[in-house]
Backbone as JSON, one array per atom type, in Angstrom:
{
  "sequence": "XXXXXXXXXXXXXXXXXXXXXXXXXXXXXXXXXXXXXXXXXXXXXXXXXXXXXXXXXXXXXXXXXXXXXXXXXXXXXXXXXXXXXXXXXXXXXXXXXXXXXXXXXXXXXXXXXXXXXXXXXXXXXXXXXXXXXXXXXXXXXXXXXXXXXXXXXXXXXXXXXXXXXXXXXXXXXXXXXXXXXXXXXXXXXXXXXXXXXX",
  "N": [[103.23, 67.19, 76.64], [105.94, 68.92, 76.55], [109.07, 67.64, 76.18], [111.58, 68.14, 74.97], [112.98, 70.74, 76.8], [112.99, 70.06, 79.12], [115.34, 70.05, 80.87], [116.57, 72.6, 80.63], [114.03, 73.75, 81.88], [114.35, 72.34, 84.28], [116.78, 73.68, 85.35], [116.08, 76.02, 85.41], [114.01, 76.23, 87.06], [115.49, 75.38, 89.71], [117.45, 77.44, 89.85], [115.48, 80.09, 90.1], [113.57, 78.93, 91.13], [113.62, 78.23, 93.43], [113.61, 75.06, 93.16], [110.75, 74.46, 92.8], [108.12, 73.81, 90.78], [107.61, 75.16, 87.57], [105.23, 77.3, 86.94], [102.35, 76.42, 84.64], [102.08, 78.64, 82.96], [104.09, 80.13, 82.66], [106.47, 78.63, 81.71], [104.97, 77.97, 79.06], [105.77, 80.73, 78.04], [108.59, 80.54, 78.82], [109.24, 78.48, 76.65], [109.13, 79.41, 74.58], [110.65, 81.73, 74.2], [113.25, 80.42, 75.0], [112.87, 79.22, 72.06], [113.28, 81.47, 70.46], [111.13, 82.88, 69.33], [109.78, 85.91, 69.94], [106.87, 86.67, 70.04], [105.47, 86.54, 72.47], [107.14, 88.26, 73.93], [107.1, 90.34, 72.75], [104.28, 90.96, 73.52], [103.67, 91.15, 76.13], [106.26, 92.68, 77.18], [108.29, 91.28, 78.25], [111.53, 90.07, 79.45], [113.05, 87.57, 79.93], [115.36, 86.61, 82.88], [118.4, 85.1, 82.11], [120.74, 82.46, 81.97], [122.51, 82.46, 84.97], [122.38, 85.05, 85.9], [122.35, 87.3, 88.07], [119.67, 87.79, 90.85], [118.35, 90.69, 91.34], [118.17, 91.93, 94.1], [120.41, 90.79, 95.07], [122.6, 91.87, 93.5], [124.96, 93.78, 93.77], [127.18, 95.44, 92.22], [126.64, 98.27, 91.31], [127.66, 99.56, 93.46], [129.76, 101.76, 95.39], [133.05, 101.64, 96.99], [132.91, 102.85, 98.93], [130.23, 102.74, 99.47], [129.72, 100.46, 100.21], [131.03, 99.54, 102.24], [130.02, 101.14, 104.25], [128.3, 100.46, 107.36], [125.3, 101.15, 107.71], [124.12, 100.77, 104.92], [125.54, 98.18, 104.78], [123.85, 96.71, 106.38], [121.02, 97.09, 104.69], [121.74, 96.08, 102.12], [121.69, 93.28, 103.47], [119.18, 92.7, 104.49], [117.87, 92.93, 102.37], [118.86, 91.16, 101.19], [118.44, 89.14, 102.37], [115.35, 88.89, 101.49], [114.89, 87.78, 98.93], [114.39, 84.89, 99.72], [111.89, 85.07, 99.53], [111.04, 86.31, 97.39], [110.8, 85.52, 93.77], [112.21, 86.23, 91.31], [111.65, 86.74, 87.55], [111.7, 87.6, 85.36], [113.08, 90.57, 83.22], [110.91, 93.42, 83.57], [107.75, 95.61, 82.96], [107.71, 97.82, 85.71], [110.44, 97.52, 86.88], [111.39, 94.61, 87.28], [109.65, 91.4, 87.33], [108.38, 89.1, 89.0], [107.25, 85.77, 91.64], [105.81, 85.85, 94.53], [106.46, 84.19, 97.16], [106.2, 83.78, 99.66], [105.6, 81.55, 102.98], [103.83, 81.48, 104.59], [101.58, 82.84, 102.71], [98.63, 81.75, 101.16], [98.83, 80.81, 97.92], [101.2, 81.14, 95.1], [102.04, 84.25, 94.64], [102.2, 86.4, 91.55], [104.07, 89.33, 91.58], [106.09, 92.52, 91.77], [109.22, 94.03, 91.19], [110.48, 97.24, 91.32], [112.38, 99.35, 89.87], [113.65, 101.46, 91.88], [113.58, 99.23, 94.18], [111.35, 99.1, 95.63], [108.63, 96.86, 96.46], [105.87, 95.64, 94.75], [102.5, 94.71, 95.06], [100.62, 92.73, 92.85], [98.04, 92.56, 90.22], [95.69, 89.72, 89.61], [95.84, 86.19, 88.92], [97.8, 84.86, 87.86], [101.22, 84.78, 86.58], [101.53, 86.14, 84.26], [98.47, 86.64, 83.64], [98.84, 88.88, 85.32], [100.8, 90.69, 84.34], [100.0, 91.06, 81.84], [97.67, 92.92, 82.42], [99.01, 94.68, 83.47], [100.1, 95.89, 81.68], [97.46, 96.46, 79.96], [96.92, 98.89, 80.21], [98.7, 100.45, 78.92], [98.01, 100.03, 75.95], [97.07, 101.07, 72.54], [94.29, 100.96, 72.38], [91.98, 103.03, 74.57], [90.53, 102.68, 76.85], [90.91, 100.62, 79.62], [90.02, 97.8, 79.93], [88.4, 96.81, 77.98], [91.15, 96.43, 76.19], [92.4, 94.86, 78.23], [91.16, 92.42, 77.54], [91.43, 92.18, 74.59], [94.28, 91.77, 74.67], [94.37, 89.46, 76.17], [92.8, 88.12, 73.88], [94.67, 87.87, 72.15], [96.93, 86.27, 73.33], [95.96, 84.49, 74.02], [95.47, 83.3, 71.14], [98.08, 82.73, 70.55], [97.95, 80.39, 72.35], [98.21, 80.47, 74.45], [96.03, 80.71, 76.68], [94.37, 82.74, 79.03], [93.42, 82.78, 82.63], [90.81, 84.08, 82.89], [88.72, 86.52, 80.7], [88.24, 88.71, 81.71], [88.47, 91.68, 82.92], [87.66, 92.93, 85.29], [87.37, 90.52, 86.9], [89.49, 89.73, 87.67], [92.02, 88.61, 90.04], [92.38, 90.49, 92.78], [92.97, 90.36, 95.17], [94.27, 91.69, 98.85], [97.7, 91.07, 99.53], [98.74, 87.98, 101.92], [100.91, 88.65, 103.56], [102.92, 91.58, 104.07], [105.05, 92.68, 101.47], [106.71, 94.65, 101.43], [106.39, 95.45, 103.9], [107.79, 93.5, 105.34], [110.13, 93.74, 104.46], [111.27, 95.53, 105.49], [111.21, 94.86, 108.01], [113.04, 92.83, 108.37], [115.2, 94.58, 107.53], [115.53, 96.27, 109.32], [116.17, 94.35, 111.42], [118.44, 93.55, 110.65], [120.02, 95.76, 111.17], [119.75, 96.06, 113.82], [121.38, 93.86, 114.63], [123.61, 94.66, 113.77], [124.76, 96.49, 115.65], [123.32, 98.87, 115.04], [120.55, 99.68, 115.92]],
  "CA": [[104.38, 67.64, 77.45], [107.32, 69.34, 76.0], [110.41, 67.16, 76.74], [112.6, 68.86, 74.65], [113.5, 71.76, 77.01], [113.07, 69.19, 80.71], [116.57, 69.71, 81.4], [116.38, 74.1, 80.82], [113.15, 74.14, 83.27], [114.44, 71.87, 86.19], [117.74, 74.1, 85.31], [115.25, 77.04, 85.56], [113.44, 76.02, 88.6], [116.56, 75.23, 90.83], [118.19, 79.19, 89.64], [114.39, 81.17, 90.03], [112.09, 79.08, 91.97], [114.11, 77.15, 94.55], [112.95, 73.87, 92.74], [109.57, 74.32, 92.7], [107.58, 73.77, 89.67], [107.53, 76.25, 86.58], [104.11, 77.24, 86.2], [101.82, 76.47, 83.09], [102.02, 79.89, 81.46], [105.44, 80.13, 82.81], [106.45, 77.47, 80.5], [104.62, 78.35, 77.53], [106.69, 82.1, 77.31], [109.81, 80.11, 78.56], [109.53, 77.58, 75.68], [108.42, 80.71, 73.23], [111.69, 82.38, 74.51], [113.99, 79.25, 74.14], [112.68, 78.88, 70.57], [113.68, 82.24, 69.45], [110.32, 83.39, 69.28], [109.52, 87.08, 70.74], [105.42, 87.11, 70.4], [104.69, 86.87, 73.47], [107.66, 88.99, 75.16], [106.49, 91.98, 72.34], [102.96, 91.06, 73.53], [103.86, 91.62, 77.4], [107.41, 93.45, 77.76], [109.15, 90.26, 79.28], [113.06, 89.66, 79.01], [113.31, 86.34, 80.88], [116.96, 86.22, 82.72], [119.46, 84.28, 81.12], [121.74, 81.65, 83.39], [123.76, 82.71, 86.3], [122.54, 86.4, 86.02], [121.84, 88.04, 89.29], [118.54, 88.76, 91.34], [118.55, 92.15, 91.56], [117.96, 91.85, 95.16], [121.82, 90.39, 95.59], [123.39, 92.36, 92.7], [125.66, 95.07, 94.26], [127.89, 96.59, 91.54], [126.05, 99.1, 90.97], [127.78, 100.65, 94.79], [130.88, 102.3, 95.57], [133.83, 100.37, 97.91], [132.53, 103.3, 100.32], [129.15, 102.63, 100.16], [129.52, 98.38, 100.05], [131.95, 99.79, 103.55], [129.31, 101.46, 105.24], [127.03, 99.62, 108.04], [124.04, 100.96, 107.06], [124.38, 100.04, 103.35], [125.35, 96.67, 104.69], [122.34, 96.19, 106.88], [119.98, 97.31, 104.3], [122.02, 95.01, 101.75], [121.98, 92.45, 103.96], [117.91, 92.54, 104.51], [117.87, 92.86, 101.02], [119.36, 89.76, 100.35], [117.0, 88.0, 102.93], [114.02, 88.68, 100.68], [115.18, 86.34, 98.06], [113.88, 83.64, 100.08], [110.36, 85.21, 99.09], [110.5, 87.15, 95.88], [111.2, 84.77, 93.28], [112.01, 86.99, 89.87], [112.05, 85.29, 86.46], [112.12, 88.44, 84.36], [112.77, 91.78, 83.61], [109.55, 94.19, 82.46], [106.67, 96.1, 84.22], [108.73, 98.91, 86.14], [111.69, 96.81, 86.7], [111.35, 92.58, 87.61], [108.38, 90.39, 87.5], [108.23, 87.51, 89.32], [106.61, 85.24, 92.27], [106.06, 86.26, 96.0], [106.37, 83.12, 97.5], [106.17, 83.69, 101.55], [104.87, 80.1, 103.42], [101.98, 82.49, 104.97], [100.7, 82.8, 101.27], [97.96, 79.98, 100.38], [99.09, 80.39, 96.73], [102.51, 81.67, 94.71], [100.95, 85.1, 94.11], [102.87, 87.64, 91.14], [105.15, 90.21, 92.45], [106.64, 92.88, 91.1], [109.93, 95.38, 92.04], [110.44, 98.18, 90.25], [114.28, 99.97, 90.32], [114.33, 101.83, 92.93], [113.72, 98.43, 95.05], [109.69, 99.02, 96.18], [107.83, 95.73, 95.95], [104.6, 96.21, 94.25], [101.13, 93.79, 94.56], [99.9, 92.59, 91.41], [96.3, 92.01, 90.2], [96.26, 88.31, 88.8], [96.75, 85.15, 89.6], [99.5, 84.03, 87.34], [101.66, 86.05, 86.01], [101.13, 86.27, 82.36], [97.43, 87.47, 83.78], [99.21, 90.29, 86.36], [101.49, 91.14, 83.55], [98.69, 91.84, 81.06], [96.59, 93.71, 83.41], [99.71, 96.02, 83.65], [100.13, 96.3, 79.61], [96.5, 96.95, 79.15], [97.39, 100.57, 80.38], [99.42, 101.24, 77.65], [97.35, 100.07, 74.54], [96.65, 102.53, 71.98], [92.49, 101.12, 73.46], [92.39, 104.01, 75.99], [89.69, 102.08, 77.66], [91.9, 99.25, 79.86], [89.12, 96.25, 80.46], [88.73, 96.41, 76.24], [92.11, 96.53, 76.3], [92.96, 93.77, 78.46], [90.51, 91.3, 76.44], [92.23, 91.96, 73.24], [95.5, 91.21, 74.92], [93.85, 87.96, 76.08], [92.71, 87.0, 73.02], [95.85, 87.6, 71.2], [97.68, 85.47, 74.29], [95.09, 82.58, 73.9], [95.78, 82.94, 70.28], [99.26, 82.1, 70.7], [98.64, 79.06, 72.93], [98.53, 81.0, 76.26], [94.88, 81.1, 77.27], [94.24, 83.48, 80.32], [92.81, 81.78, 83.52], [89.88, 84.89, 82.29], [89.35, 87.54, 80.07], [87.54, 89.56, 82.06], [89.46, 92.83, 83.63], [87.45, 92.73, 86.58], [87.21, 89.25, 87.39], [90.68, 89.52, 87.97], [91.84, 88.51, 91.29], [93.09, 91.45, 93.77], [93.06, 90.4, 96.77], [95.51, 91.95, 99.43], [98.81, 89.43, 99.92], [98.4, 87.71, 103.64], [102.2, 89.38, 104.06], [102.78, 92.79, 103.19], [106.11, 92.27, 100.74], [108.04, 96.25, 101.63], [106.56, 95.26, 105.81], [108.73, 92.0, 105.56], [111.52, 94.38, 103.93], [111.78, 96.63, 106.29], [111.29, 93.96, 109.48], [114.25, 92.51, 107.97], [116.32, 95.28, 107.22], [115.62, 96.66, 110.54], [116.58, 93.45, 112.27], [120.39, 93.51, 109.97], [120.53, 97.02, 111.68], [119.93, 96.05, 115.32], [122.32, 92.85, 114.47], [124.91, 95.49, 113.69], [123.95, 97.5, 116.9], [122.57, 100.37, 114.52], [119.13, 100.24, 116.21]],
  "C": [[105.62, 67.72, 76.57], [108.77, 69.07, 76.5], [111.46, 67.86, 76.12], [113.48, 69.95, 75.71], [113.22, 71.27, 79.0], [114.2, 69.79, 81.37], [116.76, 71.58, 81.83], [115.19, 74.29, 82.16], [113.37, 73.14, 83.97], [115.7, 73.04, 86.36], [117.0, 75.82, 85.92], [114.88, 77.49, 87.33], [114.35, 75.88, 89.84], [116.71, 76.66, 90.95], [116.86, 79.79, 90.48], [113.43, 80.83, 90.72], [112.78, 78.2, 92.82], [113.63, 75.93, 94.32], [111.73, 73.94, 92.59], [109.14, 74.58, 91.2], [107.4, 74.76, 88.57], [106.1, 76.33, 86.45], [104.01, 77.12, 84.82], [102.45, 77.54, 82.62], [103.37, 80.07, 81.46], [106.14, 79.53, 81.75], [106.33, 78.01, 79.52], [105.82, 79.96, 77.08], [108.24, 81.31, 77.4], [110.21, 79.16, 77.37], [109.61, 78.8, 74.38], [109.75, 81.52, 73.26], [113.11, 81.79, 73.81], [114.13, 79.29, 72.66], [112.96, 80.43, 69.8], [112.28, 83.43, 69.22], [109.93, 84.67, 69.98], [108.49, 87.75, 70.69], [105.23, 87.55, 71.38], [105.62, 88.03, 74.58], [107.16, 90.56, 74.45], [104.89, 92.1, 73.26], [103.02, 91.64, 75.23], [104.85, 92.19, 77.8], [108.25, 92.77, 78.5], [110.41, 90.3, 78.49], [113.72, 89.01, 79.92], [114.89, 87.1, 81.1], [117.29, 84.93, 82.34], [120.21, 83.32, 82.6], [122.31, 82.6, 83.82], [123.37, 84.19, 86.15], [121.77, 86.36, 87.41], [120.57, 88.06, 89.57], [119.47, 90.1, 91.7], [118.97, 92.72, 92.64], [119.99, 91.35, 95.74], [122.92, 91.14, 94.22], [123.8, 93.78, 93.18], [126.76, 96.12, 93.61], [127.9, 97.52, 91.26], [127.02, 100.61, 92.38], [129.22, 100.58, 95.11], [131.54, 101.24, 96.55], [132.88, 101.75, 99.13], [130.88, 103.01, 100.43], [128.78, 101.15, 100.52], [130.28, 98.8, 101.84], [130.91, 100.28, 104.47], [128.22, 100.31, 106.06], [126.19, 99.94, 107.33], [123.25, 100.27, 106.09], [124.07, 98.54, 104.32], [123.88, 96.28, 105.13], [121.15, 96.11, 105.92], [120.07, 95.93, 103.05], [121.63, 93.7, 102.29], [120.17, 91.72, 104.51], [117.36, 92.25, 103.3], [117.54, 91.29, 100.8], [118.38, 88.79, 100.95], [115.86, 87.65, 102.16], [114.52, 87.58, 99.39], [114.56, 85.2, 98.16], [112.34, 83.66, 99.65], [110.14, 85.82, 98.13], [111.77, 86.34, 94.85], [111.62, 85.27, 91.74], [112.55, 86.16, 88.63], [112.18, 86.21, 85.26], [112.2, 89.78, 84.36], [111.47, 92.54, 82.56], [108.77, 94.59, 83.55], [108.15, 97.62, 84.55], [110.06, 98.31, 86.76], [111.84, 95.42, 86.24], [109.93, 92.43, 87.75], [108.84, 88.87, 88.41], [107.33, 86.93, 90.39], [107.1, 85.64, 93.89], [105.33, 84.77, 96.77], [106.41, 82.66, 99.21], [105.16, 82.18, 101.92], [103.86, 80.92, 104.01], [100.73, 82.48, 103.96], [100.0, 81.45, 101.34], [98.43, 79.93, 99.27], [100.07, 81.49, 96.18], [101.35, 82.7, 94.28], [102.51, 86.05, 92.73], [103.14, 88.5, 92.07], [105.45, 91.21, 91.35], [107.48, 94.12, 91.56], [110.35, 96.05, 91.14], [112.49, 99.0, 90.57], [114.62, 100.69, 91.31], [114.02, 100.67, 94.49], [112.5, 98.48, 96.24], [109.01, 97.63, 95.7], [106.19, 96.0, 95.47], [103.27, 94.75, 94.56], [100.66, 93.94, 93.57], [98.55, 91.95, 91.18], [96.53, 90.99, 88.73], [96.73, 87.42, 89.45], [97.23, 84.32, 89.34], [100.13, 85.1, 86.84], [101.98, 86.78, 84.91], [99.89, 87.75, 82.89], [97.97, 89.24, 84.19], [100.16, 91.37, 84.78], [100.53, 92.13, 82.32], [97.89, 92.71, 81.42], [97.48, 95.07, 83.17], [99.57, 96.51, 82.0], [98.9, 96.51, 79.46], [96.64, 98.48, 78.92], [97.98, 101.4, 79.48], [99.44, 100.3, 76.11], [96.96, 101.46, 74.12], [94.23, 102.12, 72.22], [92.94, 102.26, 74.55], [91.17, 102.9, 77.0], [89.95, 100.38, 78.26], [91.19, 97.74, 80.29], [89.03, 95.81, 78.75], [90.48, 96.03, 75.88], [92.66, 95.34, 76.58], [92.1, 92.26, 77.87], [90.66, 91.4, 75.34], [93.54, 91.74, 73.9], [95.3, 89.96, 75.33], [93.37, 87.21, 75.53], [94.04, 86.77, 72.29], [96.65, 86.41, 71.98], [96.81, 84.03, 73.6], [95.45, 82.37, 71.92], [97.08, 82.47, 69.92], [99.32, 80.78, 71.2], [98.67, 79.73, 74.25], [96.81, 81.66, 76.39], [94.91, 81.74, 78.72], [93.05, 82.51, 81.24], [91.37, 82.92, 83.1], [90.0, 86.19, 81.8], [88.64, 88.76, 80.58], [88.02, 90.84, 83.42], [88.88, 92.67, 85.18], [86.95, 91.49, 87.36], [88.59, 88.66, 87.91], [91.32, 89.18, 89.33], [93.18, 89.77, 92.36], [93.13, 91.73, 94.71], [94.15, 90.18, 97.32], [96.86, 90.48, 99.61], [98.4, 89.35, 101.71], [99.56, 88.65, 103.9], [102.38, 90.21, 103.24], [104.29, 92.55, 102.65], [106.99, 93.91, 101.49], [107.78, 95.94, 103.29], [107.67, 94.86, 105.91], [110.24, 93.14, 105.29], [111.94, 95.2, 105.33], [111.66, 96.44, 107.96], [112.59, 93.4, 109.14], [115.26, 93.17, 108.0], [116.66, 96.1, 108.58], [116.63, 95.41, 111.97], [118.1, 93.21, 111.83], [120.38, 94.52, 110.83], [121.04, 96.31, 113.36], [121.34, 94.69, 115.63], [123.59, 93.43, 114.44], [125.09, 96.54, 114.51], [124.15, 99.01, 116.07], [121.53, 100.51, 115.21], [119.24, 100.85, 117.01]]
}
């Protein structure tokens, strides 16, 4: 156990996972990150956030005073921001954020992933190193993505980050219990009717 960096992942876990525990692999890239090291973010396309930066999900600069003024906006903002409580993001890569979809319905923290224009995606994997890799096999110069993703899992395990398996289709892809864009859009519907838009 790596005490050195105790104080960064409870500091971690409060910001990105509402206290809850940093996973294993989690860990291993956040210590690999810490240290300067950028194997494993060349090896998967990760760029952990940094303190106090934004979820995406509550970052609004991006929108005019007239469109932060409009209901709609707000409502949709304002559903937005609800999801937070269940999409837990810890980095950017993939087609936007990576991180954990953490709904109490779920038996287990499953990968997540939202892409920029603010679509939640299901990921195949069940950590998120694995989900992550799965996506990067796609774009090896292997055109063939199961070879592919077992040379990205040996190189990982050769770092120190063994994959729960290296086997593309042993991967686990089964549907989430809660559909992640449903929840969005039960939410964002329910800011509306709150703001008697419905």
């Amino acid at each position: 156990m790596n005490t050195t960096y105790d104080e960064r992942f409870a500091a971690f876990s409060r910001e990105r996972l509402d206290g809850h525990p940093v996973p294993d692999d989690l860990r291993v890239l956040l210590t690999a990150h810490w240290e300067g090291r950028d194997d494993f973010a060349h090896l998967l396309g990760l760029e952990f956030f940094e303190e106090g930066e934004l979820h995406p999900f509550l970052d609004t600069g991006y929108l005019s005073e007239a469109e932060l003024a409009d209901p709609e906006m707000q409502a949709v903002n304002a559903g937005v921001a609800r999801m937070t409580e269940y999409v837990k993001l810890v980095a950017k890569g993939g087609k936007g954020w990576v991180g954990y979809w953490v709904h109490p319905d779920e038996p287990v923290r499953r990968p997540i992933e939202l892409d920029t224009e603010f679509t939640l995606w299901q990921m195949t994997g069940s950590t998120l190193t694995e989900a992550v890799a799965f996506e990067q096999s796609a774009y090896q110069d292997e055109p063939d993505e199961r070879v592919a993703f077992g040379q990205l899992a040996a190189e990982l395990a050769a770092l120190g980050l063994p994959l729960g398996t290296t086997d593309y289709d042993a991967l686990d892809d089964s549907e989430y219990v809660v559909d992640p864009e449903k929840l969005m859009e039960t939410l964002t519907e329910a800011e509306r009717v709150a703001r008697g838009l419905g």
